mmCIF file of C-alpha atoms in Angstrom:
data_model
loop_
_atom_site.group_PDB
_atom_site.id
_atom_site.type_symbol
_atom_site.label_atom_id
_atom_site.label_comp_id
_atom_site.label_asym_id
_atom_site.label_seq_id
_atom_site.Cartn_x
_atom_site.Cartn_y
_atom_site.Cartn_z
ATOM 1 C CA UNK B 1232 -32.406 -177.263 -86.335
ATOM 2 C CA UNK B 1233 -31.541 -173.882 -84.766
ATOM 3 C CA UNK B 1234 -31.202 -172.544 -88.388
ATOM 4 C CA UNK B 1235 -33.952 -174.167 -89.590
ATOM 5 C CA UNK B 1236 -35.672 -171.645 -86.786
ATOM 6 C CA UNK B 1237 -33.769 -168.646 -88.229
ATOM 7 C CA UNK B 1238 -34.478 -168.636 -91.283
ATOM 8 C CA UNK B 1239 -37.916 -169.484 -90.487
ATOM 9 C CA UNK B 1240 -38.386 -166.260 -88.246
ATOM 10 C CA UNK B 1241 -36.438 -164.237 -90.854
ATOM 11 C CA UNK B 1242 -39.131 -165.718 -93.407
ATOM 12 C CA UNK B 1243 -41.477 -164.593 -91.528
ATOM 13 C CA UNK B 1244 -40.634 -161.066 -90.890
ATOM 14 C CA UNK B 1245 -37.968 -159.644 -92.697
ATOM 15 C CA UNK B 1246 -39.297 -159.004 -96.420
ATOM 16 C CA UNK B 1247 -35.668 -159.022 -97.789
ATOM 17 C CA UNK B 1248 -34.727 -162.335 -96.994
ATOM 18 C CA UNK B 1249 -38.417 -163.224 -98.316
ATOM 19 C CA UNK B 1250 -37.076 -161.889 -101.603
ATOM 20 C CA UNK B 1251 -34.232 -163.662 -101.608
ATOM 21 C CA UNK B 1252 -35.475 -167.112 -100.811
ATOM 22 C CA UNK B 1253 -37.963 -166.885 -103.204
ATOM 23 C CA UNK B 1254 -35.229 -166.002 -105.784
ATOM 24 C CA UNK B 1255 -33.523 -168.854 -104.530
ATOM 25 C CA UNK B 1256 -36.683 -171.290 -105.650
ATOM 26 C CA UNK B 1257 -38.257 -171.154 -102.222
ATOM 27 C CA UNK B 1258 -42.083 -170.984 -102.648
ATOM 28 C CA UNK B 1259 -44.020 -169.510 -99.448
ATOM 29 C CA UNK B 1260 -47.411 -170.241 -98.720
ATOM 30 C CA UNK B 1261 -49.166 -167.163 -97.663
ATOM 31 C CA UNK B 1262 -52.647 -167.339 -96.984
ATOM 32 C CA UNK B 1263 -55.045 -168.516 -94.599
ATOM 33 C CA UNK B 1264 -56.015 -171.908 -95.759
ATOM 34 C CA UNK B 1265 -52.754 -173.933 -95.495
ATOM 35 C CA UNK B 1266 -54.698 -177.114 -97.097
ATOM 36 C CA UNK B 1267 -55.480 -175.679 -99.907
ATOM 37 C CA UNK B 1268 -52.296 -174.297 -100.380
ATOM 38 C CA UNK B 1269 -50.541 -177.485 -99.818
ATOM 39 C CA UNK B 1270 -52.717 -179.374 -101.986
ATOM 40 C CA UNK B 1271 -50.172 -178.825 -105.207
ATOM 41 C CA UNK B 1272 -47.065 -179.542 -103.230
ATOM 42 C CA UNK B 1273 -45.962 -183.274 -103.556
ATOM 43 C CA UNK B 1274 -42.173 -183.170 -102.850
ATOM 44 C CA UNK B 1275 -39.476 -181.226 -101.190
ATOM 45 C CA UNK B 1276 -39.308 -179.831 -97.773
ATOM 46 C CA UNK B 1277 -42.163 -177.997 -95.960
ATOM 47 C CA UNK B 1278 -41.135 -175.703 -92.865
ATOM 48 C CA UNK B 1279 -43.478 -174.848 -90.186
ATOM 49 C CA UNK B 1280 -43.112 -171.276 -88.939
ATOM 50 C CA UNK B 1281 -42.796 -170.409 -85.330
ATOM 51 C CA UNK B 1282 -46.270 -169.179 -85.670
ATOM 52 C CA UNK B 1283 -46.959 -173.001 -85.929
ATOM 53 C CA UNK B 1284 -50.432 -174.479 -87.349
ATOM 54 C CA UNK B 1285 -52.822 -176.496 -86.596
ATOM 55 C CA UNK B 1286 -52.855 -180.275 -85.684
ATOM 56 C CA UNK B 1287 -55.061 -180.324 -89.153
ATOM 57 C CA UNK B 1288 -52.544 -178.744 -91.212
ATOM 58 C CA UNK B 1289 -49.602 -180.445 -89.901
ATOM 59 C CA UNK B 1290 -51.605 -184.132 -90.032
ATOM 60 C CA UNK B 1291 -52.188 -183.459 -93.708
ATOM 61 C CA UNK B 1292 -48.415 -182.784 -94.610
ATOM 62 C CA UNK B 1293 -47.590 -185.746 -93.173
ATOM 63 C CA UNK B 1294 -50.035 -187.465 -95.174
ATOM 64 C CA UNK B 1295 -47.918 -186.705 -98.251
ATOM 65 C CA UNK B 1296 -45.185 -188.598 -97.327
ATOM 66 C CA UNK B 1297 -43.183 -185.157 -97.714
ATOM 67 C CA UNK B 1298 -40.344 -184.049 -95.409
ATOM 68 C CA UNK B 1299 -41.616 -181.913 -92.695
ATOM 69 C CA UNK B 1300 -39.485 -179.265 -90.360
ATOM 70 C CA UNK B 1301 -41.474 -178.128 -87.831
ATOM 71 C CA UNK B 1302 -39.814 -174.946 -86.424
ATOM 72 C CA UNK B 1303 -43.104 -173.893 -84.489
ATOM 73 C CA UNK B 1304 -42.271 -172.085 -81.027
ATOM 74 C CA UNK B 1305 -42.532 -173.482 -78.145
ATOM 75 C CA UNK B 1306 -44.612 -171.223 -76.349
ATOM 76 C CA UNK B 1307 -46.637 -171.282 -79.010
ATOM 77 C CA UNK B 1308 -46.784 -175.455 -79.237
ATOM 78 C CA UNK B 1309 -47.932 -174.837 -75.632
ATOM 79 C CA UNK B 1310 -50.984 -172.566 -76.521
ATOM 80 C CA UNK B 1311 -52.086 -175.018 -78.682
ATOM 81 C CA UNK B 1312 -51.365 -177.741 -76.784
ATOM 82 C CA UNK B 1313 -53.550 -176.229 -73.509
ATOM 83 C CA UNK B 1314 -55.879 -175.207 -75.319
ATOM 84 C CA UNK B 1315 -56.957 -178.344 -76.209
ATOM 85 C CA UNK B 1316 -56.555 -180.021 -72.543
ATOM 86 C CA UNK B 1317 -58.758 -176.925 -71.389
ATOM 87 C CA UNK B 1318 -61.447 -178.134 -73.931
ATOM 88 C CA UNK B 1319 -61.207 -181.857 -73.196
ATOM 89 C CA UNK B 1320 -62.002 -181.103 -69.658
ATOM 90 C CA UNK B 1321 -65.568 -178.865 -70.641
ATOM 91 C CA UNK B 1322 -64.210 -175.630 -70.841
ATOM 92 C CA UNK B 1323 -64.558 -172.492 -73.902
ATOM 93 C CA UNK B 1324 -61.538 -171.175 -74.510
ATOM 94 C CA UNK B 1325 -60.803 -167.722 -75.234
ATOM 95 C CA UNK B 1326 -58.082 -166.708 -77.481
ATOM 96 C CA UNK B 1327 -57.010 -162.791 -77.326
ATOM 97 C CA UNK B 1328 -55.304 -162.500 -80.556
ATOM 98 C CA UNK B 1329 -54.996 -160.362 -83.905
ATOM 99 C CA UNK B 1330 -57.456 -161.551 -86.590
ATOM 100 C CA UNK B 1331 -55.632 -162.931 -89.225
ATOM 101 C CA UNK B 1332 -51.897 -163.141 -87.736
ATOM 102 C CA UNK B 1333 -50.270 -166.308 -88.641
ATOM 103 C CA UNK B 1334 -50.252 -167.672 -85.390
ATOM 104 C CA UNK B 1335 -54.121 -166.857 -84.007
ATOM 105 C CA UNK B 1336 -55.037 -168.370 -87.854
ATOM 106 C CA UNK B 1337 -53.451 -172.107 -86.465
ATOM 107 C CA UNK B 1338 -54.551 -171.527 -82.513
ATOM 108 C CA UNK B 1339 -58.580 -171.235 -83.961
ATOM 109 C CA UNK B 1340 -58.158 -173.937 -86.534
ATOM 110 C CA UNK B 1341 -57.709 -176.572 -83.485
ATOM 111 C CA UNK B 1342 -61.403 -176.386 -82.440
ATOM 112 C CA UNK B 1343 -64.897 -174.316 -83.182
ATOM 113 C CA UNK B 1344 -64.820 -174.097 -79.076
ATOM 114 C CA UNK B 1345 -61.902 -171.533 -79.594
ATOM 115 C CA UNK B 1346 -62.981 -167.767 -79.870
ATOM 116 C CA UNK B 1347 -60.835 -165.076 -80.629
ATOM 117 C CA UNK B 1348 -60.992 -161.732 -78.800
ATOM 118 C CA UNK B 1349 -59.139 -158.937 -81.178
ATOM 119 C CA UNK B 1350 -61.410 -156.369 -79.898
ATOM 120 C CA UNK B 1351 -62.596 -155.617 -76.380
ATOM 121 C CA UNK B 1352 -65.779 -154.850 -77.024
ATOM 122 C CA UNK B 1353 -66.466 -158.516 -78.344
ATOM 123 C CA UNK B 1354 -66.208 -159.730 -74.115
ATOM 124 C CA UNK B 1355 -69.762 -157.773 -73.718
ATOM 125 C CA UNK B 1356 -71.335 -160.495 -75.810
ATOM 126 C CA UNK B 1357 -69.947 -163.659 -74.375
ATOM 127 C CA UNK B 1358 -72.359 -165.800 -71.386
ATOM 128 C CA UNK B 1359 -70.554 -164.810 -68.591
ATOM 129 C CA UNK B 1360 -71.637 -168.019 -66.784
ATOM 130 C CA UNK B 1361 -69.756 -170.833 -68.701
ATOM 131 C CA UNK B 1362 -66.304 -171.920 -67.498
ATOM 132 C CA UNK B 1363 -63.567 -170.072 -69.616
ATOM 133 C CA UNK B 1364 -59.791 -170.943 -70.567
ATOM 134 C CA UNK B 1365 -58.056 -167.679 -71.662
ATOM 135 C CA UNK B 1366 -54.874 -167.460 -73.413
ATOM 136 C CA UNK B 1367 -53.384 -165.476 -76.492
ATOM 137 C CA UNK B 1368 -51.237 -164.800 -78.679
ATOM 138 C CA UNK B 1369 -47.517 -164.975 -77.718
ATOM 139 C CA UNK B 1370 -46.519 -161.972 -79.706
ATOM 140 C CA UNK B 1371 -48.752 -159.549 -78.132
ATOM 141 C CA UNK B 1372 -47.439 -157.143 -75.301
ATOM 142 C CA UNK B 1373 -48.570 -157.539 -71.473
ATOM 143 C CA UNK B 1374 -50.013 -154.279 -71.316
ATOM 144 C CA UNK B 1375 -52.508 -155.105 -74.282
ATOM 145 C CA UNK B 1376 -53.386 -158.065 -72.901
ATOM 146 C CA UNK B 1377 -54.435 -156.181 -69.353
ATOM 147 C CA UNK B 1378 -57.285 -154.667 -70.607
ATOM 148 C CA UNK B 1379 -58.879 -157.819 -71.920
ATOM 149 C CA UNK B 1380 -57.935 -160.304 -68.557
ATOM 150 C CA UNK B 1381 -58.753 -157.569 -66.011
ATOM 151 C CA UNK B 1382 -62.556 -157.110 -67.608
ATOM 152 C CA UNK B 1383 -62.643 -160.809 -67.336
ATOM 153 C CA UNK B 1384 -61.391 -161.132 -64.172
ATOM 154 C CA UNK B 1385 -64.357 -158.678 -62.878
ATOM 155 C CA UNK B 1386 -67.313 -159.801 -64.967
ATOM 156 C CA UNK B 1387 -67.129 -163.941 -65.591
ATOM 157 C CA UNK B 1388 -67.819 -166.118 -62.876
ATOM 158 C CA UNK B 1389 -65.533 -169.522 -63.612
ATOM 159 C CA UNK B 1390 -62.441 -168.881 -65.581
ATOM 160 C CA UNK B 1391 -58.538 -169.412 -65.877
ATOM 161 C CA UNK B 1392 -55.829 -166.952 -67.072
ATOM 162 C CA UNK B 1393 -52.721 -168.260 -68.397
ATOM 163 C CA UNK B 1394 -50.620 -165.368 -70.180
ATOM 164 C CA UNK B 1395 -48.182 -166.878 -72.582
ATOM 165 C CA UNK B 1396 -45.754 -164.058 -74.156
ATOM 166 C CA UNK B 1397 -42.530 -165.176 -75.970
ATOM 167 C CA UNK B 1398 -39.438 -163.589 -74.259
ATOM 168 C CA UNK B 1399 -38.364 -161.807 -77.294
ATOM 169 C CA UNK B 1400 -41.777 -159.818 -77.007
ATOM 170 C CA UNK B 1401 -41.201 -159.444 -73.576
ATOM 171 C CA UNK B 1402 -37.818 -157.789 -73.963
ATOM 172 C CA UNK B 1403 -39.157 -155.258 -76.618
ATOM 173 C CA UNK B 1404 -41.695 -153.816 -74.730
ATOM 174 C CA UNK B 1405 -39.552 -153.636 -71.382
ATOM 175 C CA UNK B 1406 -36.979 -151.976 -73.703
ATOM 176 C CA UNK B 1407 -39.472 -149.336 -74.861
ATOM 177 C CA UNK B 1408 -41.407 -148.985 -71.553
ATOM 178 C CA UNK B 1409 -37.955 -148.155 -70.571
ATOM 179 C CA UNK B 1410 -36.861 -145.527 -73.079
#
């Protein structure tokens, strides 16, 4: 399983090894519909990213009756995963995120209750007044994030922060802070 993971995050970002797998037969889905791209795949092996997906998408390969490796992070399994407790119990939840990555694309398919934040101008038209979950992406550095969680902190009335930030994103961005 651990190399299922690396050569899942190498799929992910290392373009050469993209190559290479693809040479190799490997087909990788790209794209922001994942249902529509698994439609036309009915045998062989799908692998789940660490960016993960959404309950939807990974529901639907397992309709297939097709083997399924799901390599999704765990820090990201747990955005997901609170994200839908915070809902259950009445609350919005807001997602600070990069339109389009990977990961924010499975965290907003979970539920229409889930808004994404990739620009801070988009907290001036939210009701202030409901209760709020906030959480984001896991690959996005602490000192992005501040912006975004200290304007909530001063302006919305019922909320909860929970930062979730892999280690490996945490460790690049102490390593350049310290440079």
């Amino acid at each position: 399983v651990f190399l299922s993971v690396v050569q899942t995050y190498l799929l992910i970002h290392n373009k050469f090894v993209c190559d290479e797998l693809k040479n190799m037969g490997v087909i990788i889905l790209e794209g922001n519909d994942k249902i529509s791209l698994l439609e036309n795949i009915d045998n062989g092996t799908v692998i789940i990213s660490a960016h993960g997906v959404s309950r939807k998408v990974r529901d639907y390969v397992l309709t297939k009756n097709i083997n399924l490796i799901d390599t999704t992070c765990p820090d990201v399994k747990k955005v997901h995963d609170n994200a839908i407790e915070y809902i259950n119990k009445g609350y919005e939840v807001l997602y600070i995120g990069k339109k389009n990555h990977p990961e924010a694309i499975g965290v907003l398919e979970e539920s229409d209750k889930i808004v994404l934040l990739d620009n801070i101008d988009m907290i001036k038209n939210i009701n202030k007044n409901k209760k709020y979950y906030v959480t984001n992406q896991t690959t996005l550095a602490h000192s992005y994030l501040e912006e975004y969680q200290n304007h909530i902190k001063n302006n919305f009335k019922e909320y909860i922060i929970e930062t979730n930030i892999c280690l490996a994103t945490t460790k690049r961005e102490t390593a350049l802070y310290n440079i």
